[in-house]
Amino acid sequence: DQQVKQNSPSLSVQEGRISILNCDYTNSMFDYFLWYKKYPAEGPTFLISISSIKDKNEDGRFTVFLNKSAKHLSLHIVPSPPGDSAEYFCAASLKGGGATNKLIFGTGTLLAVQP
Amino acid sequence: SQTIHQWPATLVQPVGSPLSLECTVEGTSNPNLYWYRQAAGRGLQLLFYSVGIGQISSEVPQNLSASRPQDRQFILSSKKLLLSDSGFYLCAWNGGKNTEAFFGQGTRLTVV
């Protein structure tokens, strides 16, 4: 059962334009959301996060929007240079055992920024 | 600063052979540790997580096991590998609830 879904496996945008990556989730107990960027054969790197008590968070070129009623979040990247071409994962935090949280990842969206 | 080391980077193993992947974290204490797997065409699947020495939680039934013999060491093992165990394995850590996780560079495992 995929609790975090990225329905677009790939996305192509022109260099300098905005990239919008979408993510849907099913579990209303998720309370923290994150976006990661991943290059092939490397570990993911953290981009930006948002708490469930907020609906927007901005950090430089990255803005994340959260719509709790729709169980939907999106990542906006403005502008998009070719170096942004990578796989992007959204993740949601669910309380695990003890004091930890489990990060449940989506299926990923492969972003191609065309020069 | 904190760093996470994962090795080996690539591994080719025959079916039925054992597996041991190691992950260590430096520059922090009592981290939460995680093992993820990325299989072809799929997202990052959480396999195991640990909140402390000897404490392992398994997320999915599988042919793998995990151990945490020291505070900053996390090991992924198998007694007999299956073809379906092939994938890209990632170790990660974070410092607590609702904090970002930091990933190692991953191990590409191919079972032949």
Coordinates of N, CA and C in Angstrom, one line a residue:
Chain A
D1 N 0.8 -1.2 0.0 CA 0.0 0.0 0.0 C 0.9 1.2 0.0
Q2 N 0.8 2.0 -1.1 CA 1.7 3.1 -1.3 C 1.0 4.3 -0.6
Q3 N 1.5 4.8 0.6 CA 0.9 5.9 1.3 C 1.3 7.2 0.8
V4 N 2.4 7.3 0.1 CA 2.9 8.6 -0.5 C 3.1 8.3 -2.0
K5 N 2.4 9.1 -2.8 CA 2.4 8.8 -4.3 C 2.8 10.0 -5.0
Q6 N 3.7 9.8 -6.0 CA 4.0 10.8 -7.0 C 3.5 10.3 -8.3
N7 N 2.4 10.8 -8.8 CA 1.8 10.2 -10.0 C 2.4 10.5 -11.3
S8 N 3.3 11.4 -11.3 CA 4.1 11.7 -12.5 C 5.5 11.1 -12.4
P9 N 5.7 10.0 -13.1 CA 7.1 9.5 -13.0 C 8.1 10.3 -13.7
S10 N 7.7 11.2 -14.6 CA 8.7 12.1 -15.3 C 8.1 13.4 -15.6
L11 N 8.9 14.4 -15.7 CA 8.5 15.8 -16.0 C 9.6 16.5 -16.8
S12 N 9.2 17.2 -17.9 CA 10.2 17.9 -18.7 C 9.8 19.4 -18.7
V13 N 10.8 20.2 -18.4 CA 10.6 21.7 -18.4 C 11.7 22.4 -19.2
Q14 N 11.5 23.6 -19.7 CA 12.5 24.3 -20.3 C 13.3 25.1 -19.3
E15 N 14.6 25.2 -19.6 CA 15.5 25.9 -18.7 C 15.0 27.3 -18.4
G16 N 15.1 27.7 -17.1 CA 14.6 29.0 -16.7 C 13.2 29.1 -16.3
R17 N 12.4 28.1 -16.7 CA 11.0 28.1 -16.3 C 10.8 27.4 -15.0
I18 N 9.5 27.5 -14.5 CA 9.2 26.9 -13.2 C 9.0 25.4 -13.3
S19 N 9.5 24.7 -12.4 CA 9.2 23.2 -12.3 C 8.2 23.0 -11.1
I20 N 7.2 22.3 -11.4 CA 6.2 22.0 -10.3 C 6.1 20.5 -10.2
L21 N 6.5 20.0 -9.0 CA 6.4 18.5 -8.7 C 5.3 18.3 -7.7
N22 N 4.5 17.3 -7.9 CA 3.4 17.0 -7.1 C 3.5 15.7 -6.3
C23 N 2.8 15.7 -5.2 CA 2.8 14.5 -4.3 C 1.5 14.4 -3.6
D24 N 1.0 13.2 -3.5 CA -0.3 13.0 -2.7 C 0.0 11.9 -1.7
Y25 N -0.7 12.0 -0.6 CA -0.6 11.1 0.5 C -1.9 10.7 1.0
T26 N -2.0 9.5 1.7 CA -3.2 9.0 2.1 C -3.4 9.0 3.6
N27 N -2.3 9.0 4.4 CA -2.4 8.9 5.8 C -2.5 10.3 6.5
S28 N -3.6 10.5 7.2 CA -3.8 11.8 7.8 C -2.9 12.0 9.0
M29 N -2.2 10.9 9.5 CA -1.3 11.0 10.6 C 0.0 11.6 10.3
F30 N 0.3 11.7 9.0 CA 1.6 12.4 8.6 C 1.7 13.8 9.2
D31 N 2.8 14.2 9.8 CA 2.8 15.5 10.4 C 4.0 16.4 9.9
Y32 N 4.8 15.8 9.0 CA 5.9 16.6 8.5 C 6.3 16.0 7.2
F33 N 6.6 16.9 6.2 CA 6.8 16.5 4.9 C 8.1 17.1 4.4
L34 N 8.8 16.3 3.5 CA 10.1 16.7 3.0 C 10.2 16.5 1.5
W35 N 11.1 17.2 0.9 CA 11.5 16.9 -0.5 C 13.0 16.6 -0.6
Y36 N 13.3 15.6 -1.4 CA 14.7 15.3 -1.6 C 15.0 15.2 -3.1
K37 N 16.3 15.5 -3.4 CA 16.8 15.4 -4.8 C 17.8 14.3 -4.9
K38 N 17.7 13.5 -5.9 CA 18.6 12.4 -6.0 C 19.2 12.2 -7.4
Y39 N 20.5 12.1 -7.5 CA 21.2 11.8 -8.7 C 21.4 10.3 -8.8
P40 N 21.6 9.7 -10.0 CA 21.8 8.3 -10.1 C 23.0 7.8 -9.3
A41 N 22.9 6.7 -8.7 CA 23.9 6.1 -7.9 C 24.5 6.9 -6.8
E42 N 23.6 7.8 -6.3 CA 24.0 8.6 -5.1 C 22.8 8.6 -4.1
G43 N 23.1 9.0 -2.9 CA 22.1 9.1 -1.9 C 21.3 10.4 -2.1
P44 N 20.0 10.4 -1.7 CA 19.2 11.6 -1.8 C 19.8 12.7 -0.9
T45 N 19.6 13.9 -1.4 CA 20.0 15.1 -0.6 C 18.7 15.9 -0.2
F46 N 18.7 16.4 1.0 CA 17.5 17.1 1.5 C 17.4 18.5 0.8
L47 N 16.2 18.9 0.4 CA 15.9 20.2 -0.2 C 15.2 21.1 0.8
I48 N 14.0 20.7 1.2 CA 13.1 21.6 1.9 C 12.1 20.8 2.7
S49 N 11.5 21.3 3.7 CA 10.5 20.6 4.5 C 9.4 21.5 4.9
I50 N 8.3 20.9 5.4 CA 7.2 21.7 5.9 C 6.5 20.9 6.9
S51 N 6.1 21.6 8.0 CA 5.3 21.0 9.0 C 3.8 21.1 8.6
S52 N 3.1 20.1 9.2 CA 1.7 20.0 8.8 C 0.8 21.2 9.3
I53 N 1.4 22.0 10.2 CA 0.7 23.2 10.7 C 0.9 24.4 9.8
K54 N 1.7 24.3 8.8 CA 1.9 25.3 7.8 C 1.3 24.9 6.4
D55 N 1.1 25.9 5.6 CA 0.7 25.6 4.2 C 1.7 26.1 3.2
K56 N 2.8 26.7 3.6 CA 3.8 27.1 2.7 C 5.1 27.3 3.4
N57 N 6.2 26.9 2.7 CA 7.5 27.2 3.2 C 8.4 27.5 2.0
E58 N 9.3 28.5 2.1 CA 10.1 28.9 1.0 C 11.6 29.0 1.5
D59 N 12.4 28.5 0.6 CA 13.9 28.5 0.9 C 14.6 28.7 -0.5
G60 N 15.0 29.9 -0.7 CA 15.7 30.2 -2.0 C 14.8 30.0 -3.2
R61 N 15.3 29.1 -4.1 CA 14.5 28.8 -5.3 C 13.4 27.8 -5.1
F62 N 13.3 27.2 -3.9 CA 12.4 26.1 -3.6 C 11.2 26.6 -2.7
T63 N 10.0 26.3 -3.1 CA 8.9 26.6 -2.3 C 8.0 25.3 -2.2
V64 N 7.6 25.0 -1.0 CA 6.7 23.8 -0.9 C 5.4 24.3 -0.4
F65 N 4.3 23.8 -1.0 CA 3.0 24.1 -0.6 C 2.3 22.8 -0.1
L66 N 1.5 23.0 1.0 CA 0.8 21.8 1.6 C -0.7 22.2 1.6
N67 N -1.5 21.3 1.1 CA -2.9 21.4 1.1 C -3.4 20.1 1.9
K68 N -3.6 20.3 3.2 CA -4.0 19.2 4.1 C -5.3 18.6 3.7
S69 N -6.3 19.4 3.4 CA -7.6 18.9 3.1 C -7.6 18.0 1.9
A70 N -6.7 18.3 0.9 CA -6.6 17.5 -0.3 C -5.5 16.4 -0.1
K71 N -4.8 16.5 1.0 CA -3.7 15.5 1.2 C -2.7 15.6 0.0
H72 N -2.3 16.8 -0.3 CA -1.5 17.1 -1.4 C -0.4 18.1 -1.1
L73 N 0.8 17.9 -1.6 CA 1.8 18.9 -1.5 C 2.6 19.0 -2.8
S74 N 3.2 20.1 -3.0 CA 3.9 20.4 -4.3 C 5.2 21.1 -4.0
L75 N 6.1 20.9 -4.9 CA 7.4 21.6 -4.8 C 7.5 22.5 -6.1
H76 N 7.8 23.8 -5.9 CA 8.0 24.7 -7.0 C 9.5 25.0 -7.0
I77 N 10.1 24.9 -8.1 CA 11.5 25.3 -8.3 C 11.6 26.4 -9.4
V78 N 12.1 27.6 -8.9 CA 12.1 28.7 -9.9 C 13.5 29.4 -9.7
P79 N 14.2 29.7 -10.7 CA 14.1 29.1 -12.1 C 14.7 27.7 -12.1
S80 N 14.7 27.0 -13.2 CA 15.2 25.6 -13.2 C 16.4 25.6 -14.2
P81 N 17.6 25.5 -13.7 CA 18.7 25.3 -14.6 C 18.9 23.9 -15.0
P82 N 19.6 23.5 -16.0 CA 19.8 22.1 -16.4 C 20.4 21.3 -15.2
G83 N 21.1 21.9 -14.3 CA 21.7 21.1 -13.2 C 20.6 20.6 -12.2
D84 N 19.4 21.1 -12.4 CA 18.3 20.6 -11.6 C 17.7 19.2 -12.0
S85 N 18.2 18.8 -13.2 CA 17.8 17.5 -13.7 C 18.2 16.4 -12.8
A86 N 17.2 15.7 -12.2 CA 17.5 14.7 -11.2 C 16.1 14.0 -10.9
E87 N 16.2 13.1 -10.0 CA 15.0 12.5 -9.5 C 14.6 13.1 -8.2
Y88 N 13.3 13.5 -8.0 CA 12.8 14.2 -6.8 C 11.8 13.3 -6.1
F89 N 12.1 13.2 -4.8 CA 11.2 12.4 -4.0 C 10.6 13.2 -2.9
C90 N 9.3 13.0 -2.7 CA 8.6 13.6 -1.5 C 8.6 12.5 -0.4
A91 N 8.6 13.0 0.8 CA 8.6 12.0 1.9 C 7.7 12.6 3.0
A92 N 7.1 11.7 3.8 CA 6.2 12.1 4.9 C 6.7 11.4 6.1
S93 N 6.5 12.1 7.2 CA 7.0 11.6 8.5 C 5.8 11.0 9.3
L94 N 6.1 9.8 9.8 CA 5.1 9.1 10.6 C 5.8 8.7 11.9
K95 N 5.1 8.8 13.0 CA 5.7 8.5 14.3 C 6.0 7.0 14.3
G96 N 7.2 6.7 14.7 CA 7.6 5.3 14.8 C 7.8 4.9 16.2
G97 N 8.5 3.8 16.5 CA 8.7 3.4 17.9 C 9.6 4.3 18.6
G98 N 9.5 4.5 19.9 CA 10.3 5.4 20.6 C 10.2 6.8 20.2
A99 N 11.3 7.5 20.1 CA 11.3 8.9 19.8 C 11.6 9.2 18.4
T100 N 11.4 8.2 17.6 CA 11.8 8.4 16.2 C 10.6 8.7 15.3
N101 N 10.9 9.0 14.1 CA 9.9 9.1 13.1 C 10.3 8.3 11.9
K102 N 9.4 7.7 11.2 CA 9.7 7.0 10.0 C 9.4 7.9 8.8
L103 N 10.4 8.0 7.9 CA 10.2 8.7 6.7 C 9.7 7.8 5.6
I104 N 8.5 8.0 5.1 CA 7.9 7.2 4.0 C 8.0 8.0 2.7
F105 N 8.7 7.4 1.8 CA 9.0 8.1 0.5 C 8.0 7.8 -0.6
G106 N 7.8 8.7 -1.5 CA 7.1 8.5 -2.7 C 7.9 7.7 -3.7
T107 N 7.3 7.6 -4.9 CA 7.9 6.8 -5.9 C 8.8 7.6 -6.8
G108 N 8.9 8.9 -6.6 CA 9.8 9.7 -7.3 C 9.3 10.2 -8.7
T109 N 9.8 11.4 -9.0 CA 9.6 12.0 -10.3 C 10.9 12.4 -10.9
L110 N 11.1 12.0 -12.1 CA 12.4 12.3 -12.8 C 12.2 13.6 -13.6
L111 N 12.9 14.6 -13.2 CA 12.8 15.9 -13.8 C 13.9 16.1 -14.8
A112 N 13.5 16.5 -16.0 CA 14.5 16.8 -17.1 C 14.4 18.3 -17.4
V113 N 15.4 19.0 -17.2 CA 15.4 20.5 -17.6 C 16.1 20.6 -18.9
Q114 N 15.4 21.0 -19.9 CA 15.9 21.1 -21.3 C 16.6 22.5 -21.5
P115 N 17.8 22.5 -22.0 CA 18.5 23.8 -22.3 C 17.8 24.5 -23.4
Chain B
S1 N 31.3 18.2 12.1 CA 30.1 17.9 11.3 C 29.8 16.4 11.2
Q2 N 28.6 16.1 10.9 CA 28.2 14.7 10.9 C 28.4 14.2 9.5
T3 N 28.9 12.9 9.5 CA 29.1 12.3 8.2 C 28.5 10.8 8.3
I4 N 28.2 10.3 7.2 CA 27.7 8.9 7.1 C 28.4 8.2 6.1
H5 N 28.9 7.0 6.4 CA 29.7 6.2 5.5 C 29.0 4.9 5.3
Q6 N 29.0 4.5 4.0 CA 28.3 3.2 3.6 C 29.2 2.5 2.7
W7 N 29.3 1.2 2.9 CA 30.2 0.5 1.9 C 29.7 -1.0 1.9
P8 N 30.1 -1.7 0.7 CA 30.8 -1.2 -0.4 C 29.8 -0.3 -1.3
A9 N 30.4 0.3 -2.3 CA 29.6 1.1 -3.3 C 28.8 0.2 -4.3
T10 N 29.5 -0.9 -4.7 CA 28.9 -1.8 -5.6 C 29.2 -3.2 -5.1
L11 N 28.3 -4.2 -5.4 CA 28.5 -5.5 -5.0 C 27.7 -6.5 -5.9
V12 N 28.4 -7.5 -6.4 CA 27.8 -8.5 -7.2 C 27.9 -9.8 -6.4
Q13 N 26.8 -10.4 -6.1 CA 26.8 -11.6 -5.3 C 26.0 -12.7 -6.0
P14 N 26.4 -14.0 -5.9 CA 25.6 -15.1 -6.4 C 24.4 -15.4 -5.5
V15 N 23.3 -15.9 -6.2 CA 22.1 -16.3 -5.4 C 22.6 -17.3 -4.3
G16 N 22.0 -17.2 -3.2 CA 22.3 -18.1 -2.1 C 23.5 -17.7 -1.2
S17 N 24.2 -16.7 -1.6 CA 25.4 -16.3 -0.8 C 24.9 -15.3 0.3
P18 N 25.7 -15.2 1.3 CA 25.4 -14.2 2.4 C 25.7 -12.8 2.0
L19 N 25.1 -11.9 2.8 CA 25.3 -10.4 2.5 C 25.6 -9.7 3.8
S20 N 26.5 -8.8 3.8 CA 26.7 -7.9 4.9 C 27.0 -6.5 4.4
L21 N 26.1 -5.5 4.6 CA 26.4 -4.1 4.3 C 26.5 -3.3 5.5
E22 N 27.5 -2.5 5.6 CA 27.8 -1.7 6.8 C 27.6 -0.2 6.6
C23 N 27.1 0.4 7.7 CA 26.9 1.9 7.7 C 27.4 2.4 9.0
T24 N 28.1 3.5 9.0 CA 28.5 4.1 10.2 C 28.3 5.6 10.1
V25 N 28.0 6.2 11.2 CA 27.8 7.6 11.3 C 28.8 8.2 12.3
E26 N 29.3 9.4 11.9 CA 30.3 10.1 12.7 C 29.8 11.5 13.1
G27 N 30.2 12.0 14.2 CA 29.9 13.4 14.6 C 28.5 13.6 15.3
T28 N 27.9 12.5 15.7 CA 26.6 12.6 16.4 C 26.5 11.4 17.3
S29 N 25.6 11.5 18.3 CA 25.4 10.3 19.2 C 23.9 10.0 19.2
N30 N 23.7 8.7 19.4 CA 22.3 8.2 19.5 C 21.5 8.6 18.3
P31 N 22.0 8.4 17.1 CA 21.1 8.8 16.0 C 20.1 7.7 15.7
N32 N 19.0 8.1 15.1 CA 18.1 7.2 14.5 C 18.7 6.7 13.2
L33 N 18.7 5.4 12.9 CA 19.3 4.8 11.7 C 18.3 4.1 10.9
Y34 N 18.4 4.2 9.6 CA 17.5 3.6 8.7 C 18.2 2.9 7.5
W35 N 17.5 1.8 7.1 CA 17.9 1.2 5.8 C 16.8 1.3 4.8
Y36 N 17.1 1.8 3.6 CA 16.1 1.9 2.5 C 16.6 1.1 1.3
R37 N 15.7 0.7 0.5 CA 16.0 0.1 -0.8 C 15.3 0.8 -1.9
Q38 N 16.0 1.1 -3.0 CA 15.4 1.6 -4.2 C 15.5 0.5 -5.3
A39 N 14.4 -0.2 -5.6 CA 14.4 -1.2 -6.7 C 14.0 -0.5 -8.0
A40 N 14.3 -1.1 -9.1 CA 14.1 -0.5 -10.4 C 12.6 -0.1 -10.5
G41 N 12.4 1.2 -10.9 CA 11.0 1.7 -11.1 C 10.2 1.9 -9.9
R42 N 10.8 1.8 -8.7 CA 10.1 2.0 -7.5 C 10.7 3.1 -6.6
G43 N 10.0 3.5 -5.7 CA 10.5 4.6 -4.8 C 11.5 4.0 -3.8
L44 N 11.7 4.8 -2.7 CA 12.6 4.4 -1.7 C 11.7 3.7 -0.6
Q45 N 12.0 2.4 -0.5 CA 11.2 1.6 0.5 C 11.9 1.4 1.8
L46 N 11.3 1.8 2.9 CA 11.9 1.7 4.2 C 11.9 0.2 4.6
L47 N 13.1 -0.3 4.9 CA 13.3 -1.7 5.3 C 13.3 -1.9 6.8
F48 N 14.2 -1.1 7.4 CA 14.4 -1.2 8.9 C 14.7 0.2 9.4
Y49 N 14.4 0.3 10.7 CA 14.9 1.5 11.4 C 15.2 1.1 12.9
S50 N 16.1 2.0 13.5 CA 16.6 1.7 14.8 C 16.7 3.0 15.6
V51 N 16.2 2.9 16.8 CA 16.3 4.1 17.7 C 17.4 4.0 18.7
G52 N 18.0 2.8 18.8 CA 19.1 2.6 19.7 C 19.8 1.3 19.5
I53 N 20.9 1.0 20.3 CA 21.6 -0.2 20.2 C 20.7 -1.4 20.4
G54 N 20.8 -2.3 19.5 CA 20.0 -3.6 19.7 C 18.5 -3.4 19.4
Q55 N 18.1 -2.2 19.1 CA 16.6 -2.0 18.8 C 16.4 -1.9 17.3
I56 N 15.7 -2.9 16.8 CA 15.5 -2.9 15.3 C 14.0 -3.1 15.1
S57 N 13.5 -2.2 14.2 CA 12.1 -2.4 13.7 C 12.1 -2.7 12.2
S58 N 11.4 -3.8 11.9 CA 11.3 -4.2 10.5 C 10.0 -3.7 9.9
E59 N 10.1 -3.1 8.7 CA 8.9 -2.5 8.1 C 8.2 -3.5 7.1
V60 N 9.0 -4.4 6.5 CA 8.4 -5.3 5.5 C 9.0 -6.7 5.7
P61 N 8.2 -7.7 5.6 CA 8.7 -9.1 5.7 C 9.6 -9.3 4.5
Q62 N 10.8 -9.9 4.7 CA 11.7 -10.1 3.6 C 12.8 -11.0 4.0
N63 N 13.7 -11.2 3.1 CA 14.9 -12.1 3.3 C 16.1 -11.4 3.9
L64 N 15.9 -10.2 4.5 CA 16.9 -9.4 5.1 C 16.8 -9.3 6.6
S65 N 17.9 -8.9 7.2 CA 17.8 -8.6 8.7 C 18.7 -7.4 8.9
A66 N 18.6 -6.8 10.0 CA 19.4 -5.7 10.4 C 19.9 -5.8 11.8
S67 N 21.0 -5.2 12.1 CA 21.5 -5.2 13.5 C 22.2 -3.9 13.8
R68 N 22.2 -3.5 15.0 CA 22.9 -2.3 15.5 C 23.8 -2.7 16.7
P69 N 25.0 -3.1 16.4 CA 25.8 -3.6 17.5 C 26.5 -2.4 18.3
Q70 N 26.6 -1.3 17.7 CA 27.1 -0.1 18.3 C 26.2 1.1 18.0
D71 N 26.4 2.2 18.8 CA 25.5 3.3 18.7 C 25.4 3.9 17.3
R72 N 26.6 3.9 16.6 CA 26.7 4.6 15.3 C 27.0 3.6 14.2
Q73 N 26.6 2.3 14.4 CA 26.8 1.3 13.4 C 25.6 0.6 13.1
F74 N 25.3 0.4 11.8 CA 24.0 -0.3 11.4 C 24.4 -1.2 10.3
I75 N 24.0 -2.5 10.4 CA 24.4 -3.5 9.5 C 23.2 -4.2 8.8
L76 N 23.2 -4.3 7.5 CA 22.1 -5.0 6.8 C 22.7 -6.4 6.4
S77 N 21.9 -7.5 6.6 CA 22.5 -8.8 6.4 C 21.4 -9.7 5.7
S78 N 22.0 -10.7 5.1 CA 21.1 -11.8 4.6 C 21.9 -13.1 4.7
K79 N 21.3 -14.2 5.0 CA 22.0 -15.5 5.1 C 22.1 -16.1 3.7
K80 N 21.0 -15.9 2.9 CA 21.0 -16.4 1.5 C 20.3 -15.4 0.6
L81 N 21.0 -14.8 -0.3 CA 20.5 -13.8 -1.2 C 19.5 -14.5 -2.3
L82 N 18.5 -13.7 -2.6 CA 17.6 -14.0 -3.7 C 17.8 -13.0 -4.8
L83 N 17.4 -13.4 -6.0 CA 17.5 -12.5 -7.1 C 16.7 -11.2 -6.9
S84 N 15.6 -11.3 -6.2 CA 14.8 -10.2 -5.9 C 15.4 -9.2 -4.9
D85 N 16.5 -9.6 -4.3 CA 17.2 -8.7 -3.3 C 18.0 -7.6 -4.1
S86 N 18.2 -7.8 -5.4 CA 18.9 -6.8 -6.1 C 18.3 -5.4 -6.0
G87 N 19.1 -4.4 -5.9 CA 18.6 -3.0 -5.8 C 19.7 -2.1 -5.3
F88 N 19.3 -0.9 -5.0 CA 20.2 0.2 -4.5 C 19.8 0.4 -3.0
Y89 N 20.7 0.1 -2.1 CA 20.5 0.1 -0.7 C 21.1 1.4 -0.1
L90 N 20.3 2.1 0.7 CA 20.7 3.3 1.3 C 20.5 3.3 2.8
C91 N 21.6 3.8 3.4 CA 21.5 4.0 4.9 C 21.3 5.4 5.1
A92 N 20.6 5.7 6.2 CA 20.3 7.1 6.5 C 20.3 7.3 8.0
W93 N 20.4 8.6 8.5 CA 20.3 8.9 9.9 C 19.6 10.2 10.1
N94 N 18.9 10.3 11.2 CA 18.5 11.7 11.6 C 18.6 11.8 13.2
G95 N 18.4 13.0 13.6 CA 18.6 13.3 15.0 C 17.3 13.2 15.9
G96 N 16.2 12.9 15.3 CA 15.0 12.9 16.1 C 13.8 13.1 15.3
K97 N 12.7 13.3 15.9 CA 11.4 13.4 15.2 C 11.3 14.7 14.4
N98 N 10.8 14.6 13.3 CA 10.6 15.7 12.4 C 11.8 16.5 12.1
T99 N 12.9 15.7 11.8 CA 14.1 16.3 11.3 C 14.5 15.6 10.0
E100 N 15.2 16.3 9.2 CA 15.5 15.6 7.9 C 16.5 14.5 8.1
A101 N 16.4 13.5 7.3 CA 17.3 12.4 7.3 C 18.5 12.7 6.3
F102 N 19.7 12.2 6.6 CA 20.8 12.3 5.8 C 21.2 11.0 5.3
F103 N 21.5 10.9 4.0 CA 21.8 9.6 3.4 C 23.2 9.3 3.1
G104 N 23.6 8.1 3.1 CA 24.9 7.6 2.6 C 24.8 7.6 1.1
Q105 N 25.9 7.2 0.5 CA 26.1 7.2 -0.9 C 25.4 6.0 -1.6
G106 N 25.0 5.0 -0.8 CA 24.3 3.9 -1.4 C 25.2 2.7 -1.8
T107 N 24.6 1.5 -1.8 CA 25.3 0.3 -2.3 C 24.4 -0.3 -3.4
R108 N 25.0 -0.4 -4.6 CA 24.3 -1.1 -5.7 C 24.6 -2.6 -5.6
L109 N 23.6 -3.4 -5.2 CA 23.7 -4.8 -5.1 C 23.0 -5.5 -6.3
T110 N 23.8 -6.3 -6.9 CA 23.3 -7.2 -8.0 C 23.4 -8.6 -7.6
V111 N 22.3 -9.3 -7.6 CA 22.4 -10.7 -7.3 C 22.2 -11.5 -8.6
V112 N 23.2 -12.4 -8.8 CA 23.2 -13.1 -10.1 C 23.1 -14.6 -9.9

